[in-house]
Coordinates of C-alpha atoms in Angstrom, one line a residue:
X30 CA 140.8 214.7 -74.8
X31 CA 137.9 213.8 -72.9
X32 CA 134.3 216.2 -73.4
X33 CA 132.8 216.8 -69.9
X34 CA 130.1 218.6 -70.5
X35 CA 128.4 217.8 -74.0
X36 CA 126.1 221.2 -74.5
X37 CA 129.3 223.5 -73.7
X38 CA 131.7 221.4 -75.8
X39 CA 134.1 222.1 -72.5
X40 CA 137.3 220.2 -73.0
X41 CA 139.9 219.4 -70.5
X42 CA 143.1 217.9 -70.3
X43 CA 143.6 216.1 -67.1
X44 CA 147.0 216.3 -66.8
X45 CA 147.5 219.9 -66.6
X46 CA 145.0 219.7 -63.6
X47 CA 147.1 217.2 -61.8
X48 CA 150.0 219.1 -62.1
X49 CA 148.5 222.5 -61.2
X50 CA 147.6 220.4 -58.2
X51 CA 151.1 218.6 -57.3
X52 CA 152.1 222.0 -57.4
X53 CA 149.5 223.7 -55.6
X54 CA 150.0 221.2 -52.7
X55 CA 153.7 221.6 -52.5
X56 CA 153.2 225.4 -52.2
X57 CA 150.4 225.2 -49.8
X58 CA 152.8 223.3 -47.5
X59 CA 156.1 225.2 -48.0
X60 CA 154.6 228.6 -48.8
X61 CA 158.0 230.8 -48.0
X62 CA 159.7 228.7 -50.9
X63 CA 160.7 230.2 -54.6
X64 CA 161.0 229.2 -57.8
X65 CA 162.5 230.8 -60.7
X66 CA 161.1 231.4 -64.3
X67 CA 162.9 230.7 -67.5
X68 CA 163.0 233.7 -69.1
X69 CA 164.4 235.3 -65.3
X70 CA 166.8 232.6 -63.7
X71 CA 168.3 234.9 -61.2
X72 CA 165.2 237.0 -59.9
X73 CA 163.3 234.5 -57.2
X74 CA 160.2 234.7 -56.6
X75 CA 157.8 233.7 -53.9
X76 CA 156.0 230.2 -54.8
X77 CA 152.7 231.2 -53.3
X78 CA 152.8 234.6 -55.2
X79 CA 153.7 232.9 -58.1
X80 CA 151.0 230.4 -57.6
X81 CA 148.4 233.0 -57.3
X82 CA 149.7 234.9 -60.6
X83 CA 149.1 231.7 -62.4
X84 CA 145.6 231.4 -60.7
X85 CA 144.9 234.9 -61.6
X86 CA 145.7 234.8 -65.0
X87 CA 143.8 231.8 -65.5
X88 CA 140.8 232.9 -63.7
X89 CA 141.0 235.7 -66.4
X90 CA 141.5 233.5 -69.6
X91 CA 138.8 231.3 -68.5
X92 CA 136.2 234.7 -68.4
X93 CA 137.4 236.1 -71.5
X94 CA 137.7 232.5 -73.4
X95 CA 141.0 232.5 -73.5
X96 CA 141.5 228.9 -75.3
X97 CA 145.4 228.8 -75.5
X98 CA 145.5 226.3 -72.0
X99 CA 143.2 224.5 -70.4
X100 CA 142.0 227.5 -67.5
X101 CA 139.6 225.2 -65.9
X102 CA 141.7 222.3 -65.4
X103 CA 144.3 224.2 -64.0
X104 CA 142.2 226.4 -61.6
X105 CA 140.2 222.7 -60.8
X106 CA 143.8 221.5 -59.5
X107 CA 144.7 224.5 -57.3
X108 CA 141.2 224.2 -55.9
X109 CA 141.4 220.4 -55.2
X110 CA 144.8 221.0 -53.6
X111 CA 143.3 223.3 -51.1
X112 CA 140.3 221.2 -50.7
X113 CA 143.0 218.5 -50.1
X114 CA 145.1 220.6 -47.9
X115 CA 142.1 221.7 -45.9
X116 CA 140.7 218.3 -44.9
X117 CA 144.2 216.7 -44.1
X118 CA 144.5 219.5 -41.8
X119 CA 141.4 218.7 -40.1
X120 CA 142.4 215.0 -40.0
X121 CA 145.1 215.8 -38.1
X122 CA 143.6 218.4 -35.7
X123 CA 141.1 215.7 -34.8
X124 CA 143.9 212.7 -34.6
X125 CA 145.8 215.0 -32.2
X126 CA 142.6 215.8 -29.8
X127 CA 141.9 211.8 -30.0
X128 CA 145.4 211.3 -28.5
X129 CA 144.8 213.4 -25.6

């Protein structure tokens, strides 16, 4: 475990935060997809709900100090992924209108 911020004694795990974004970024581009939870195999359920349950719940745990996962790192990756998302988009937008 690596300390980021020394005062706050935050802690993070990286690689929950890279898979929350590997995740994030294969939702963002396939948003109509589902996935299915362990304890409900046959129930699917939209990945981009989903994602934004998990986001939820871990917006929530990081304002109530929730310290059974690492909150930050996981909303970090879903943020990144967007951020990542975002700017790929834009790439692309401006690729296209310099090929015209």
């Amino acid at each position: 475990m690596k300390t980021i911020v020394h005062d706050l004694k935050l802690k993070a795990l990286s690689q929950s935060g890279a898979i929350m974004a590997v995740v994030s970024l294969v939702v963002f581009n396939h948003p109509d997809s589902s996935v299915y939870l362990f304890f409900l195999p046959f129930v699917p359920i939209p990945a981009k709900w989903a994602l934004a349950g998990v986001f939820s719940l871990d917006a929530i745990g990081l304002m109530r100090g929730w310290k059974v996962f690492d909150h930050a790192a996981h909303m970090g990756g879903v943020l990144f992924a967007l951020l990542y998302t975002g700017v790929t988009s834009v790439c692309k937008e401006l690729k296209k209108k310099k090929k015209n």
